[in-house]
PDB file of C-alpha atoms in Angstrom:
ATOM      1  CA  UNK A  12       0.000   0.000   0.000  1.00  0.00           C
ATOM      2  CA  UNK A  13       2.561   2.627   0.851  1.00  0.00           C
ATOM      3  CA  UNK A  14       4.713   1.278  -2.094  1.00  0.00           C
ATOM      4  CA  UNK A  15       1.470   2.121  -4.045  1.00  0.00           C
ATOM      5  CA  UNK A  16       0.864   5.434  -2.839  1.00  0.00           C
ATOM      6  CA  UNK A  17       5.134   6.390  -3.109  1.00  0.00           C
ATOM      7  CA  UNK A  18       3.916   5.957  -7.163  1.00  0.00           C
ATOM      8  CA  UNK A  19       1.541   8.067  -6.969  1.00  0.00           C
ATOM      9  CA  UNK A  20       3.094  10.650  -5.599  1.00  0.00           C
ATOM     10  CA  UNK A  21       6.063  10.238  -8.380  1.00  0.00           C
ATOM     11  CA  UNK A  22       3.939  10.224 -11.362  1.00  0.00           C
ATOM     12  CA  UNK A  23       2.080  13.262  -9.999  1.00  0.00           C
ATOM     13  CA  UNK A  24       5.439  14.912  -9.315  1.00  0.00           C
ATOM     14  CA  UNK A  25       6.407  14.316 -12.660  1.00  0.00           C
ATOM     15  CA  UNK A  26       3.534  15.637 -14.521  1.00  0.00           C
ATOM     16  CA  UNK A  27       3.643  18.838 -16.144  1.00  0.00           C
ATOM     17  CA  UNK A  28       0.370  19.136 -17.571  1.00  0.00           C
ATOM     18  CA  UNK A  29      -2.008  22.912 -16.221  1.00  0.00           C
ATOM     19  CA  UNK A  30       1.547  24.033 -14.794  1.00  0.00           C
ATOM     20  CA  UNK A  31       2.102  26.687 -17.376  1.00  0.00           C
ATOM     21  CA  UNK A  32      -1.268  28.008 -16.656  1.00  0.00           C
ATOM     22  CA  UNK A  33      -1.352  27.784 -12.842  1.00  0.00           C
ATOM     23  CA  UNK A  34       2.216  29.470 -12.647  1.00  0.00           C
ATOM     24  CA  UNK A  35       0.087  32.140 -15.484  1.00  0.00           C
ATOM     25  CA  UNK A  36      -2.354  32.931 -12.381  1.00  0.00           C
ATOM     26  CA  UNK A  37      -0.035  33.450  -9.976  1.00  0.00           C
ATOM     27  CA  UNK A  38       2.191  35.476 -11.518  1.00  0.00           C
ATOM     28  CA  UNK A  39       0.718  37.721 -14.270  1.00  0.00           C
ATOM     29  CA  UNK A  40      -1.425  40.426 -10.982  1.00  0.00           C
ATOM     30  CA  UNK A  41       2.132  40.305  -9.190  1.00  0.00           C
ATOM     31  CA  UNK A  42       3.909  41.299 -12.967  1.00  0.00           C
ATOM     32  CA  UNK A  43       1.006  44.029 -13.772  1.00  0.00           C
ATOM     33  CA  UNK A  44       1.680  45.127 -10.295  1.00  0.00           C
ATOM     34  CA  UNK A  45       5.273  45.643 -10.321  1.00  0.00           C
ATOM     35  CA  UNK A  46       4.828  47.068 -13.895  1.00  0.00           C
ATOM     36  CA  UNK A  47       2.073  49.821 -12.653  1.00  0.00           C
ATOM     37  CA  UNK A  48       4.434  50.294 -10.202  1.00  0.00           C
ATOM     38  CA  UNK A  49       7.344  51.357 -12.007  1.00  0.00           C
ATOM     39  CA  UNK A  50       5.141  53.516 -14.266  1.00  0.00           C
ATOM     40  CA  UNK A  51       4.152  55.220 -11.021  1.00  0.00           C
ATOM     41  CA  UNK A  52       7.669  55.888  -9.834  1.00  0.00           C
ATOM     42  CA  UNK A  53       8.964  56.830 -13.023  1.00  0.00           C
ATOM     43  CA  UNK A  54       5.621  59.440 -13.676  1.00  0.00           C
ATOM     44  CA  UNK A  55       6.965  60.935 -10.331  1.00  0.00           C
ATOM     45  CA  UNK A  56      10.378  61.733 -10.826  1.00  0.00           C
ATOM     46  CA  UNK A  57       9.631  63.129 -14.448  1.00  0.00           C
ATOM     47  CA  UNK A  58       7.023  65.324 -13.026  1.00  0.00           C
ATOM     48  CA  UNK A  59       9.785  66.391 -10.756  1.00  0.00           C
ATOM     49  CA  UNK A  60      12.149  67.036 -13.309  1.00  0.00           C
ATOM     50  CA  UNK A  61       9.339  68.915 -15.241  1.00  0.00           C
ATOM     51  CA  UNK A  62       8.504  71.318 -12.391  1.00  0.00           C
ATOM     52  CA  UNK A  63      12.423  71.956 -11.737  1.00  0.00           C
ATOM     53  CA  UNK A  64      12.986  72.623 -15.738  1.00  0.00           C
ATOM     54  CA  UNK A  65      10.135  75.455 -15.474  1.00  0.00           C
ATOM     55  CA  UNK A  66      11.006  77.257 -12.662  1.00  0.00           C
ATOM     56  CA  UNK A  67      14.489  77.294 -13.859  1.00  0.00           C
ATOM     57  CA  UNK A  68      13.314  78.708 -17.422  1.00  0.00           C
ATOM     58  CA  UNK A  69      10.877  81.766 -15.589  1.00  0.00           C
ATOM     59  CA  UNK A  70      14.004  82.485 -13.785  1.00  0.00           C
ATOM     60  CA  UNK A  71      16.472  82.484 -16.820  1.00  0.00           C
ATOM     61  CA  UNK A  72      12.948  84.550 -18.551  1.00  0.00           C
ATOM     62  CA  UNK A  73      13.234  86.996 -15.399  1.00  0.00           C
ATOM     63  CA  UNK A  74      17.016  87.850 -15.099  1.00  0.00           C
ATOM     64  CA  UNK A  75      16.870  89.200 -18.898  1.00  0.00           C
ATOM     65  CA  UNK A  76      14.248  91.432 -18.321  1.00  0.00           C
ATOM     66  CA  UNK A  77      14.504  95.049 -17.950  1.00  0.00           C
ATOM     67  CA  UNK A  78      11.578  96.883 -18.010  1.00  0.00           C
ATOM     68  CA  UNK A  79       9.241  96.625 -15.144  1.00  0.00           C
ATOM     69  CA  UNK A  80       7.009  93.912 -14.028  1.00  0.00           C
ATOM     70  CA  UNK A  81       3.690  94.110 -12.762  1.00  0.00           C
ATOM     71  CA  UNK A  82       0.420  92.250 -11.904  1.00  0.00           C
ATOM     72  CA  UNK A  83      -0.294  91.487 -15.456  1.00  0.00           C
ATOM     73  CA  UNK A  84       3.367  90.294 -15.710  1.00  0.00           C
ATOM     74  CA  UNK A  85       3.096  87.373 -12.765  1.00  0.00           C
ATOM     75  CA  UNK A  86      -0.207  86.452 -13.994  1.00  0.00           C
ATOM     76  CA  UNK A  87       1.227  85.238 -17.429  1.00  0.00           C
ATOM     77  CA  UNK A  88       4.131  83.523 -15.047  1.00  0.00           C
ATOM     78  CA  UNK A  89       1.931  82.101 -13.687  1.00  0.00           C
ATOM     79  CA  UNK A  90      -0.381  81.105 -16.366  1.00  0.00           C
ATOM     80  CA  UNK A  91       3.566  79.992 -18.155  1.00  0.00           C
ATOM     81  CA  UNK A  92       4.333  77.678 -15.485  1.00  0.00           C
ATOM     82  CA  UNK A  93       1.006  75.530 -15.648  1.00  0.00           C
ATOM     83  CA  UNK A  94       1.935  75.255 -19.497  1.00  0.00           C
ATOM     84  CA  UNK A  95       5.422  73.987 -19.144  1.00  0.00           C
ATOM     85  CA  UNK A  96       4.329  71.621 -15.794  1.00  0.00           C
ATOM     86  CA  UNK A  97       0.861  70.069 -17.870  1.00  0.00           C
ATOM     87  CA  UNK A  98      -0.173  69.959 -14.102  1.00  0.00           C
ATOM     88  CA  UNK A  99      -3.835  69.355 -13.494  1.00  0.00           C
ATOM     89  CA  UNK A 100      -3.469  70.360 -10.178  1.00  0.00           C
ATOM     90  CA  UNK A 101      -2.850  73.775  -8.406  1.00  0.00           C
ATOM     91  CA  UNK A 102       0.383  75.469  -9.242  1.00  0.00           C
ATOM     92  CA  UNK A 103       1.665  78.416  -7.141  1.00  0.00           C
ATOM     93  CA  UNK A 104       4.430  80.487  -7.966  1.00  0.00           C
ATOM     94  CA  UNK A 105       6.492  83.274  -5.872  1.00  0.00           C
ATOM     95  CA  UNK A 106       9.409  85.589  -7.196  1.00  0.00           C
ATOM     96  CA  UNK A 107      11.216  87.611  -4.761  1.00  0.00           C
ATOM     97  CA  UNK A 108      14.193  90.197  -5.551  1.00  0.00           C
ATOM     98  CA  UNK A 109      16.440  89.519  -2.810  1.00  0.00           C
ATOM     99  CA  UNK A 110      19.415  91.417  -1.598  1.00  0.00           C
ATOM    100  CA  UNK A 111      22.435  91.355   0.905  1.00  0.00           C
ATOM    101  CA  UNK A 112      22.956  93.983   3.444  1.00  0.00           C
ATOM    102  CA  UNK A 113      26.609  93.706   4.860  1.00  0.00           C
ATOM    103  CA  UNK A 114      25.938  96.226   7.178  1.00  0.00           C
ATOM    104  CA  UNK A 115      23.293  94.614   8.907  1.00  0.00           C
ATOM    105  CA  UNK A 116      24.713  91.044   7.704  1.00  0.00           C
ATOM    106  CA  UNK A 117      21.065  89.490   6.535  1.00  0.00           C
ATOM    107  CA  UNK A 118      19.790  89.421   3.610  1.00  0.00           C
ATOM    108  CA  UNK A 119      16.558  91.827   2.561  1.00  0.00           C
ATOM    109  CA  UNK A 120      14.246  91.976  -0.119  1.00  0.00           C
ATOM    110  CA  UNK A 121      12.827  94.392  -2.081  1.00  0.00           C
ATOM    111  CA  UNK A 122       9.632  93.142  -3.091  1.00  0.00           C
ATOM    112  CA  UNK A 123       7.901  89.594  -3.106  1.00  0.00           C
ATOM    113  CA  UNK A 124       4.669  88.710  -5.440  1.00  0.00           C
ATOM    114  CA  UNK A 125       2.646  85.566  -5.215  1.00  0.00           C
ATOM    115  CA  UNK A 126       0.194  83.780  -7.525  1.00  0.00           C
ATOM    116  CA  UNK A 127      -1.686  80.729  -6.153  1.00  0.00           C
ATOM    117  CA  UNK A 128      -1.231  79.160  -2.735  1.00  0.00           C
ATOM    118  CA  UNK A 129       2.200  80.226  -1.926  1.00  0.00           C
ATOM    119  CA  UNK A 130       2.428  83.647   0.309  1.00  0.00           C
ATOM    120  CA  UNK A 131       4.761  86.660  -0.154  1.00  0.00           C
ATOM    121  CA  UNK A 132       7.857  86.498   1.809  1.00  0.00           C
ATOM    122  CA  UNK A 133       9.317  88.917   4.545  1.00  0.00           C
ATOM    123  CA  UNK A 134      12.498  89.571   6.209  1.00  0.00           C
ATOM    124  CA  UNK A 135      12.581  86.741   8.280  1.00  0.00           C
ATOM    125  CA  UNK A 136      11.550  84.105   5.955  1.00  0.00           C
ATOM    126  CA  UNK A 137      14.660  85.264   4.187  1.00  0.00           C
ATOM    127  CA  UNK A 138      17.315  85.053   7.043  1.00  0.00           C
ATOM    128  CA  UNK A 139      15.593  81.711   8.380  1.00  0.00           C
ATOM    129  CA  UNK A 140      14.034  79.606   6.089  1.00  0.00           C
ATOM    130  CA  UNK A 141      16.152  80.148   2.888  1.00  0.00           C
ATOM    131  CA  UNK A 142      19.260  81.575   3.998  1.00  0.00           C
ATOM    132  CA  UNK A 143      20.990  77.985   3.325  1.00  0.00           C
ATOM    133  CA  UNK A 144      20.085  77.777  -0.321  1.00  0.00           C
ATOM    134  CA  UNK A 145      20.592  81.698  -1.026  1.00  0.00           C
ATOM    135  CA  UNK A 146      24.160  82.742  -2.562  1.00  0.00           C
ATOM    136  CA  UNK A 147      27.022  84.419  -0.772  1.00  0.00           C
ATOM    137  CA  UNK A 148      26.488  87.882  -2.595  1.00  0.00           C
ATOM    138  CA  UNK A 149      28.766  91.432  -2.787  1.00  0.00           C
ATOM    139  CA  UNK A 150      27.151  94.737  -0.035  1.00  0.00           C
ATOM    140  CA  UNK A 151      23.729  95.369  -2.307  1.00  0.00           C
ATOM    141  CA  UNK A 152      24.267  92.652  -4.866  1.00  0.00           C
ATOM    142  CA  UNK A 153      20.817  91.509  -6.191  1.00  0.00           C
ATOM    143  CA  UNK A 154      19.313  87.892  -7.469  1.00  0.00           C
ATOM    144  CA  UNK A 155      15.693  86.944  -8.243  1.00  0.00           C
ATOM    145  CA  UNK A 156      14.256  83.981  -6.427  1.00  0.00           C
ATOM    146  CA  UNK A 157      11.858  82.196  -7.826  1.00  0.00           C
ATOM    147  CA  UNK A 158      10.051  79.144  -6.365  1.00  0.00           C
ATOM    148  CA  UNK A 159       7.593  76.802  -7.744  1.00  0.00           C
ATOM    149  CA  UNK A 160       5.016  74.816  -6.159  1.00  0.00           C
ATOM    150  CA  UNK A 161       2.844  72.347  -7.971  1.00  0.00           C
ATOM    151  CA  UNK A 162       1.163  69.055  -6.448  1.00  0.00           C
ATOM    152  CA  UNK A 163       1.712  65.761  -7.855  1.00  0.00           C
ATOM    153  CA  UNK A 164      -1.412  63.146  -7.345  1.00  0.00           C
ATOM    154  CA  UNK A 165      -0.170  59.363  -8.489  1.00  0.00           C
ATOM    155  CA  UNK A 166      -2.242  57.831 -11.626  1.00  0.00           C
ATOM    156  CA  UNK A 167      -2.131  54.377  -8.964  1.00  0.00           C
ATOM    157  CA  UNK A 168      -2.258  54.170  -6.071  1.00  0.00           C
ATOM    158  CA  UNK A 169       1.282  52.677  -4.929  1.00  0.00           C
ATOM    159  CA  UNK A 170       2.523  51.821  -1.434  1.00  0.00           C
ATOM    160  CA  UNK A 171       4.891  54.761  -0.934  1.00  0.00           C
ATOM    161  CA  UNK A 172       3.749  57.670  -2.757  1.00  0.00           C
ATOM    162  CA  UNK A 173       0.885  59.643  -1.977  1.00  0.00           C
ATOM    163  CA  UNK A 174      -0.084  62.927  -3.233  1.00  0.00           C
ATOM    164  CA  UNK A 175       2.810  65.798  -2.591  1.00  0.00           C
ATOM    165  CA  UNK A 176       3.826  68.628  -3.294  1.00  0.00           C
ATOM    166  CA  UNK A 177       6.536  69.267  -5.597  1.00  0.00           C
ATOM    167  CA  UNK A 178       9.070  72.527  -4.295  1.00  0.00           C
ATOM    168  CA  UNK A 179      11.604  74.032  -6.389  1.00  0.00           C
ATOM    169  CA  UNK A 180      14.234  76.808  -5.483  1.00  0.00           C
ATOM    170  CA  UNK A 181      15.486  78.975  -8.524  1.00  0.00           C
ATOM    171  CA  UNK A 182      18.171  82.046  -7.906  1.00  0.00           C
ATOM    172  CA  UNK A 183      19.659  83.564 -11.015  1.00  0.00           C
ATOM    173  CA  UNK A 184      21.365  87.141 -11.058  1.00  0.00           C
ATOM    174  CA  UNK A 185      19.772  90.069 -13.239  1.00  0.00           C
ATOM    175  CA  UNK A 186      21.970  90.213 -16.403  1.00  0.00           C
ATOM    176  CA  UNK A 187      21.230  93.354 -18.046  1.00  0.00           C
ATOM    177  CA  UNK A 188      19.823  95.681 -15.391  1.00  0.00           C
ATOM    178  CA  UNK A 189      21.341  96.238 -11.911  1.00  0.00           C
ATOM    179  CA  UNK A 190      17.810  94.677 -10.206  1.00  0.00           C
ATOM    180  CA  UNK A 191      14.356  93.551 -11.258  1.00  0.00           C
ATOM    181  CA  UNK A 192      11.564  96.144 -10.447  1.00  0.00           C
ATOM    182  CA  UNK A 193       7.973  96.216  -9.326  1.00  0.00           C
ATOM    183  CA  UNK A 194       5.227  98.613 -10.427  1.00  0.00           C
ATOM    184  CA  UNK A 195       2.084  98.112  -9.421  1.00  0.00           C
ATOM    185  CA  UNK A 196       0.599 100.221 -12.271  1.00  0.00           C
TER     186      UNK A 196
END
């Protein structure tokens, strides 16, 4: 009897037949899976690169201007930067002329405009929250900072990566006029 059953077990060992498709059903959800998430991961990091590519192009767009800039002005910015992103969610841009005071040793800006959810920044913000990514700069020397916010929502949803928001930090000296100015005409 257990020489009997020892055959059984052989033969069933050594049949191949409905493998192919068994191994099919285990392993094509786990393949789509891994797949979905790769496209996921990969979506992010171009976003990413997207968003950082258009905030550094308004800044290169800003440091050769020289007339004035106004409402209108930031509005097409602003209207520019959900073109080059193809975001479908909210954007926010802010551009701040920033300068260094030796005297005082902290930097100071001249004027800050906003457009979407970001806020206009003041003194502080300068000398606190961005003073490690601002440039050492000459007594009065000038550069135009220009952030980017936009918020990247996944296609799938993958363990990992939720909805965020996507910063980037853009300095860039004026090149053909000693600063950028504001009118509010």
């Amino acid at each position: 009897m257990l020489n009997r059953l020892m055959q059984k077990l052989r033969r069933f060992a050594r049949d191949t037949r409905g493998q192919a498709s068994i191994e099919l059903v285990i392993f094509t959800p786990l393949l789509l899976a891994c797949m979905t998430a790769g496209y996921v991961y990969f979506d992010a990091y171009r976003q990413k690169t997207v968003n950082t590519n258009a905030a550094y192009t308004i800044s290169d767009a800003l440091s050769r201007e020289t007339d004035v800039i106004n409402g209108d002005y930031m509005d097409g910015l602003h209207e520019l930067l959900e073109f080059l992103t193809h975001s479908n969610d909210q954007v926010g841009i802010r551009v701040t002329m920033v300068r260094w005071n030796k005297n005082k040793n902290a930097y100071r800006r001249d004027w800050s405009k906003t457009r979407g959810p970001l806020y206009p920044l003041k003194n502080r913000d300068l000398n606190t929250t961005l003073v490690e990514n601002l440039p050492t700069m000459l007594h009065n020397e000038r550069v135009i900072v220009v952030e980017t916010s936009t918020t990247y929502s996944p296609i799938f949803n993958v363990p990992g990566l939720d909805e965020q928001e996507l910063y980037n930090f853009a300095f860039t000296r004026p090149r053909f006029a000693p600063q950028l100015v504001w009118s509010d005409y």
